[in-house]
């Protein structure tokens, strides 16, 4: 009888096997985590002032956000204002870290997003699983979305179709230069910058690159930096006197104060 008691106790625990089984089951941490994530995607509750204004329809375009340089902390803001965004996975590469227990492998994803109409973003995320890395990179790309300034090569006929001037971006050893091109030229570029320029809504452009362009991560970043530099200079068409308006936070301060007072009590 004395020997039977320890055997029963070990059999009840089953050598930690049942503990792991419960963790992986529907009642474990994984099941609860998945449920919370689904609920968050279905019903978004904004936690920032900008999120509340966008969800309630007070801010109706990304240009209002760019005009006052408001930081975007919630990717749902971009989902509401730019519903036609398309994402493209540029590269997925494994990265390793040496630890005492051996090598830890994770996956690094580069994702570009754009609406083919003047908005483009780039996100880089590292995670244990490929799906998690892609999902996180898409979120970071939405948070880093920027406006794209387009212009003309010659006469100002029709819609802007190319970059307004020669711009350059650099990341690591890679230098990417964008040169205006006449209408109908298309995108004369390698596959990597060609995808970024297409998502940005640029139809005609010459490109020139130097450095180790086989390092695709730096090549993508250099192209993205070059596109972002299109708004870094002041041209004569922007010399007109600007009529300043109130900041959205100041304009809707009374509304934000009332919305803050309606917080649920726990």
JSON list of C-alpha atoms in Angstrom, two decimals, residues 84-218:
[
{"chain": "A", "resi": 84, "resn": "UNK", "atom": "CA", "xyz": [-8.05, 49.98, -51.09]},
{"chain": "A", "resi": 85, "resn": "UNK", "atom": "CA", "xyz": [-4.56, 49.20, -49.80]},
{"chain": "A", "resi": 86, "resn": "UNK", "atom": "CA", "xyz": [-2.76, 46.22, -51.31]},
{"chain": "A", "resi": 87, "resn": "UNK", "atom": "CA", "xyz": [0.18, 44.45, -49.71]},
{"chain": "A", "resi": 88, "resn": "UNK", "atom": "CA", "xyz": [3.09, 42.63, -51.30]},
{"chain": "A", "resi": 89, "resn": "UNK", "atom": "CA", "xyz": [5.58, 40.39, -49.48]},
{"chain": "A", "resi": 90, "resn": "UNK", "atom": "CA", "xyz": [8.98, 41.44, -50.80]},
{"chain": "A", "resi": 91, "resn": "UNK", "atom": "CA", "xyz": [11.15, 38.88, -49.02]},
{"chain": "A", "resi": 92, "resn": "UNK", "atom": "CA", "xyz": [11.20, 36.42, -46.13]},
{"chain": "A", "resi": 93, "resn": "UNK", "atom": "CA", "xyz": [14.63, 35.52, -44.82]},
{"chain": "A", "resi": 94, "resn": "UNK", "atom": "CA", "xyz": [15.69, 33.40, -41.79]},
{"chain": "A", "resi": 95, "resn": "UNK", "atom": "CA", "xyz": [17.91, 35.04, -39.20]},
{"chain": "A", "resi": 96, "resn": "UNK", "atom": "CA", "xyz": [19.75, 33.27, -36.40]},
{"chain": "A", "resi": 97, "resn": "UNK", "atom": "CA", "xyz": [21.01, 34.17, -32.96]},
{"chain": "A", "resi": 98, "resn": "UNK", "atom": "CA", "xyz": [23.63, 32.11, -31.13]},
{"chain": "A", "resi": 99, "resn": "UNK", "atom": "CA", "xyz": [22.60, 31.19, -27.58]},
{"chain": "A", "resi": 100, "resn": "UNK", "atom": "CA", "xyz": [23.94, 28.83, -24.95]},
{"chain": "A", "resi": 101, "resn": "UNK", "atom": "CA", "xyz": [21.35, 26.25, -25.93]},
{"chain": "A", "resi": 102, "resn": "UNK", "atom": "CA", "xyz": [22.29, 26.48, -29.61]},
{"chain": "A", "resi": 103, "resn": "UNK", "atom": "CA", "xyz": [20.96, 28.57, -32.47]},
{"chain": "A", "resi": 104, "resn": "UNK", "atom": "CA", "xyz": [17.62, 30.34, -32.35]},
{"chain": "A", "resi": 105, "resn": "UNK", "atom": "CA", "xyz": [16.07, 30.78, -35.80]},
{"chain": "A", "resi": 106, "resn": "UNK", "atom": "CA", "xyz": [13.47, 33.41, -36.57]},
{"chain": "A", "resi": 107, "resn": "UNK", "atom": "CA", "xyz": [12.00, 34.78, -39.79]},
{"chain": "A", "resi": 108, "resn": "UNK", "atom": "CA", "xyz": [12.30, 38.34, -41.02]},
{"chain": "A", "resi": 109, "resn": "UNK", "atom": "CA", "xyz": [9.62, 39.63, -43.41]},
{"chain": "A", "resi": 110, "resn": "UNK", "atom": "CA", "xyz": [9.68, 42.71, -45.65]},
{"chain": "A", "resi": 111, "resn": "UNK", "atom": "CA", "xyz": [6.20, 43.84, -46.71]},
{"chain": "A", "resi": 112, "resn": "UNK", "atom": "CA", "xyz": [5.27, 46.84, -48.89]},
{"chain": "A", "resi": 113, "resn": "UNK", "atom": "CA", "xyz": [1.75, 48.26, -49.10]},
{"chain": "A", "resi": 114, "resn": "UNK", "atom": "CA", "xyz": [0.18, 50.91, -51.30]},
{"chain": "A", "resi": 115, "resn": "UNK", "atom": "CA", "xyz": [-3.01, 51.99, -53.02]},
{"chain": "A", "resi": 116, "resn": "UNK", "atom": "CA", "xyz": [-1.47, 52.78, -56.46]},
{"chain": "A", "resi": 117, "resn": "UNK", "atom": "CA", "xyz": [-2.62, 56.37, -55.88]},
{"chain": "A", "resi": 118, "resn": "UNK", "atom": "CA", "xyz": [-0.05, 58.32, -53.90]},
{"chain": "A", "resi": 119, "resn": "UNK", "atom": "CA", "xyz": [0.35, 56.32, -50.68]},
{"chain": "A", "resi": 120, "resn": "UNK", "atom": "CA", "xyz": [3.01, 53.72, -49.89]},
{"chain": "A", "resi": 121, "resn": "UNK", "atom": "CA", "xyz": [4.38, 52.07, -46.76]},
{"chain": "A", "resi": 122, "resn": "UNK", "atom": "CA", "xyz": [7.13, 49.60, -45.80]},
{"chain": "A", "resi": 123, "resn": "UNK", "atom": "CA", "xyz": [7.22, 47.29, -42.80]},
{"chain": "A", "resi": 124, "resn": "UNK", "atom": "CA", "xyz": [9.89, 44.95, -41.45]},
{"chain": "A", "resi": 125, "resn": "UNK", "atom": "CA", "xyz": [9.12, 42.40, -38.75]},
{"chain": "A", "resi": 126, "resn": "UNK", "atom": "CA", "xyz": [10.97, 39.45, -37.21]},
{"chain": "A", "resi": 127, "resn": "UNK", "atom": "CA", "xyz": [9.04, 36.61, -35.54]},
{"chain": "A", "resi": 128, "resn": "UNK", "atom": "CA", "xyz": [9.28, 32.91, -34.73]},
{"chain": "A", "resi": 129, "resn": "UNK", "atom": "CA", "xyz": [6.74, 31.98, -37.40]},
{"chain": "A", "resi": 130, "resn": "UNK", "atom": "CA", "xyz": [6.42, 33.18, -40.99]},
{"chain": "A", "resi": 131, "resn": "UNK", "atom": "CA", "xyz": [2.72, 34.04, -40.65]},
{"chain": "A", "resi": 132, "resn": "UNK", "atom": "CA", "xyz": [3.34, 36.12, -37.52]},
{"chain": "A", "resi": 133, "resn": "UNK", "atom": "CA", "xyz": [6.21, 37.97, -39.22]},
{"chain": "A", "resi": 134, "resn": "UNK", "atom": "CA", "xyz": [4.08, 38.82, -42.26]},
{"chain": "A", "resi": 135, "resn": "UNK", "atom": "CA", "xyz": [1.16, 39.92, -40.09]},
{"chain": "A", "resi": 136, "resn": "UNK", "atom": "CA", "xyz": [3.38, 42.16, -37.98]},
{"chain": "A", "resi": 137, "resn": "UNK", "atom": "CA", "xyz": [5.13, 43.63, -41.04]},
{"chain": "A", "resi": 138, "resn": "UNK", "atom": "CA", "xyz": [1.77, 44.56, -42.58]},
{"chain": "A", "resi": 139, "resn": "UNK", "atom": "CA", "xyz": [0.80, 46.41, -39.38]},
{"chain": "A", "resi": 140, "resn": "UNK", "atom": "CA", "xyz": [4.13, 48.27, -39.26]},
{"chain": "A", "resi": 141, "resn": "UNK", "atom": "CA", "xyz": [3.80, 49.15, -42.96]},
{"chain": "A", "resi": 142, "resn": "UNK", "atom": "CA", "xyz": [0.40, 50.70, -42.31]},
{"chain": "A", "resi": 143, "resn": "UNK", "atom": "CA", "xyz": [1.81, 52.75, -39.43]},
{"chain": "A", "resi": 144, "resn": "UNK", "atom": "CA", "xyz": [4.68, 54.03, -41.63]},
{"chain": "A", "resi": 145, "resn": "UNK", "atom": "CA", "xyz": [2.60, 54.93, -44.68]},
{"chain": "A", "resi": 146, "resn": "UNK", "atom": "CA", "xyz": [3.69, 58.16, -46.38]},
{"chain": "A", "resi": 147, "resn": "UNK", "atom": "CA", "xyz": [2.34, 60.43, -49.13]},
{"chain": "A", "resi": 148, "resn": "UNK", "atom": "CA", "xyz": [4.00, 60.27, -52.55]},
{"chain": "A", "resi": 149, "resn": "UNK", "atom": "CA", "xyz": [4.63, 63.50, -54.45]},
{"chain": "A", "resi": 150, "resn": "UNK", "atom": "CA", "xyz": [4.19, 63.07, -58.19]},
{"chain": "A", "resi": 151, "resn": "UNK", "atom": "CA", "xyz": [4.92, 65.47, -61.03]},
{"chain": "A", "resi": 152, "resn": "UNK", "atom": "CA", "xyz": [5.44, 65.86, -64.78]},
{"chain": "A", "resi": 153, "resn": "UNK", "atom": "CA", "xyz": [8.34, 65.29, -67.16]},
{"chain": "A", "resi": 154, "resn": "UNK", "atom": "CA", "xyz": [7.38, 67.99, -69.68]},
{"chain": "A", "resi": 155, "resn": "UNK", "atom": "CA", "xyz": [4.10, 69.79, -70.25]},
{"chain": "A", "resi": 156, "resn": "UNK", "atom": "CA", "xyz": [1.59, 69.70, -67.42]},
{"chain": "A", "resi": 157, "resn": "UNK", "atom": "CA", "xyz": [-1.09, 67.80, -69.29]},
{"chain": "A", "resi": 158, "resn": "UNK", "atom": "CA", "xyz": [-3.27, 65.22, -67.63]},
{"chain": "A", "resi": 159, "resn": "UNK", "atom": "CA", "xyz": [-2.59, 63.71, -64.23]},
{"chain": "A", "resi": 160, "resn": "UNK", "atom": "CA", "xyz": [0.89, 63.64, -62.64]},
{"chain": "A", "resi": 161, "resn": "UNK", "atom": "CA", "xyz": [2.68, 60.50, -63.77]},
{"chain": "A", "resi": 162, "resn": "UNK", "atom": "CA", "xyz": [6.31, 60.55, -62.62]},
{"chain": "A", "resi": 163, "resn": "UNK", "atom": "CA", "xyz": [8.54, 61.83, -59.83]},
{"chain": "A", "resi": 164, "resn": "UNK", "atom": "CA", "xyz": [8.76, 65.66, -59.67]},
{"chain": "A", "resi": 165, "resn": "UNK", "atom": "CA", "xyz": [12.57, 65.74, -59.86]},
{"chain": "A", "resi": 166, "resn": "UNK", "atom": "CA", "xyz": [15.66, 63.57, -59.39]},
{"chain": "A", "resi": 167, "resn": "UNK", "atom": "CA", "xyz": [15.65, 62.10, -55.88]},
{"chain": "A", "resi": 168, "resn": "UNK", "atom": "CA", "xyz": [18.06, 59.74, -54.14]},
{"chain": "A", "resi": 169, "resn": "UNK", "atom": "CA", "xyz": [17.73, 57.33, -51.23]},
{"chain": "A", "resi": 170, "resn": "UNK", "atom": "CA", "xyz": [20.49, 55.47, -49.41]},
{"chain": "A", "resi": 171, "resn": "UNK", "atom": "CA", "xyz": [20.46, 52.51, -47.03]},
{"chain": "A", "resi": 172, "resn": "UNK", "atom": "CA", "xyz": [23.64, 50.66, -46.17]},
{"chain": "A", "resi": 173, "resn": "UNK", "atom": "CA", "xyz": [25.76, 50.49, -49.33]},
{"chain": "A", "resi": 174, "resn": "UNK", "atom": "CA", "xyz": [22.74, 50.70, -51.66]},
{"chain": "A", "resi": 175, "resn": "UNK", "atom": "CA", "xyz": [21.99, 53.99, -53.40]},
{"chain": "A", "resi": 176, "resn": "UNK", "atom": "CA", "xyz": [18.78, 54.25, -55.42]},
{"chain": "A", "resi": 177, "resn": "UNK", "atom": "CA", "xyz": [18.17, 57.24, -57.70]},
{"chain": "A", "resi": 178, "resn": "UNK", "atom": "CA", "xyz": [14.82, 58.06, -59.29]},
{"chain": "A", "resi": 179, "resn": "UNK", "atom": "CA", "xyz": [14.79, 60.16, -62.48]},
{"chain": "A", "resi": 180, "resn": "UNK", "atom": "CA", "xyz": [11.68, 61.64, -64.16]},
{"chain": "A", "resi": 181, "resn": "UNK", "atom": "CA", "xyz": [10.65, 59.99, -67.42]},
{"chain": "A", "resi": 182, "resn": "UNK", "atom": "CA", "xyz": [8.33, 61.02, -70.27]},
{"chain": "A", "resi": 183, "resn": "UNK", "atom": "CA", "xyz": [4.78, 59.74, -70.34]},
{"chain": "A", "resi": 184, "resn": "UNK", "atom": "CA", "xyz": [4.54, 56.23, -71.74]},
{"chain": "A", "resi": 185, "resn": "UNK", "atom": "CA", "xyz": [8.04, 55.16, -70.72]},
{"chain": "A", "resi": 186, "resn": "UNK", "atom": "CA", "xyz": [6.90, 52.87, -67.92]},
{"chain": "A", "resi": 187, "resn": "UNK", "atom": "CA", "xyz": [9.00, 51.85, -64.93]},
{"chain": "A", "resi": 188, "resn": "UNK", "atom": "CA", "xyz": [12.59, 51.22, -66.06]},
{"chain": "A", "resi": 189, "resn": "UNK", "atom": "CA", "xyz": [13.72, 49.52, -62.87]},
{"chain": "A", "resi": 190, "resn": "UNK", "atom": "CA", "xyz": [14.71, 46.25, -61.27]},
{"chain": "A", "resi": 191, "resn": "UNK", "atom": "CA", "xyz": [11.86, 44.08, -59.92]},
{"chain": "A", "resi": 192, "resn": "UNK", "atom": "CA", "xyz": [12.35, 45.32, -56.33]},
{"chain": "A", "resi": 193, "resn": "UNK", "atom": "CA", "xyz": [12.01, 49.11, -56.88]},
{"chain": "A", "resi": 194, "resn": "UNK", "atom": "CA", "xyz": [9.51, 48.49, -59.67]},
{"chain": "A", "resi": 195, "resn": "UNK", "atom": "CA", "xyz": [7.07, 46.94, -57.18]},
{"chain": "A", "resi": 196, "resn": "UNK", "atom": "CA", "xyz": [7.50, 49.84, -54.72]},
{"chain": "A", "resi": 197, "resn": "UNK", "atom": "CA", "xyz": [7.01, 52.47, -57.43]},
{"chain": "A", "resi": 198, "resn": "UNK", "atom": "CA", "xyz": [3.94, 50.67, -58.76]},
{"chain": "A", "resi": 199, "resn": "UNK", "atom": "CA", "xyz": [2.35, 50.56, -55.30]},
{"chain": "A", "resi": 200, "resn": "UNK", "atom": "CA", "xyz": [3.14, 54.27, -54.89]},
{"chain": "A", "resi": 201, "resn": "UNK", "atom": "CA", "xyz": [1.21, 55.15, -58.07]},
{"chain": "A", "resi": 202, "resn": "UNK", "atom": "CA", "xyz": [4.20, 56.28, -60.17]},
{"chain": "A", "resi": 203, "resn": "UNK", "atom": "CA", "xyz": [3.67, 55.27, -63.80]},
{"chain": "A", "resi": 204, "resn": "UNK", "atom": "CA", "xyz": [6.86, 56.45, -65.56]},
{"chain": "A", "resi": 205, "resn": "UNK", "atom": "CA", "xyz": [10.34, 56.58, -64.01]},
{"chain": "A", "resi": 206, "resn": "UNK", "atom": "CA", "xyz": [13.99, 55.88, -64.76]},
{"chain": "A", "resi": 207, "resn": "UNK", "atom": "CA", "xyz": [16.08, 54.38, -61.94]},
{"chain": "A", "resi": 208, "resn": "UNK", "atom": "CA", "xyz": [19.76, 54.02, -61.20]},
{"chain": "A", "resi": 209, "resn": "UNK", "atom": "CA", "xyz": [21.21, 51.96, -58.36]},
{"chain": "A", "resi": 210, "resn": "UNK", "atom": "CA", "xyz": [24.66, 51.35, -56.89]},
{"chain": "A", "resi": 211, "resn": "UNK", "atom": "CA", "xyz": [26.05, 49.13, -54.17]},
{"chain": "A", "resi": 212, "resn": "UNK", "atom": "CA", "xyz": [25.12, 45.64, -53.05]},
{"chain": "A", "resi": 213, "resn": "UNK", "atom": "CA", "xyz": [21.61, 45.56, -54.47]},
{"chain": "A", "resi": 214, "resn": "UNK", "atom": "CA", "xyz": [21.40, 41.80, -53.88]},
{"chain": "A", "resi": 215, "resn": "UNK", "atom": "CA", "xyz": [20.80, 42.76, -50.23]},
{"chain": "A", "resi": 216, "resn": "UNK", "atom": "CA", "xyz": [17.11, 43.12, -50.93]},
{"chain": "A", "resi": 217, "resn": "UNK", "atom": "CA", "xyz": [16.25, 44.61, -47.53]},
{"chain": "A", "resi": 218, "resn": "UNK", "atom": "CA", "xyz": [18.55, 47.60, -48.06]}
]
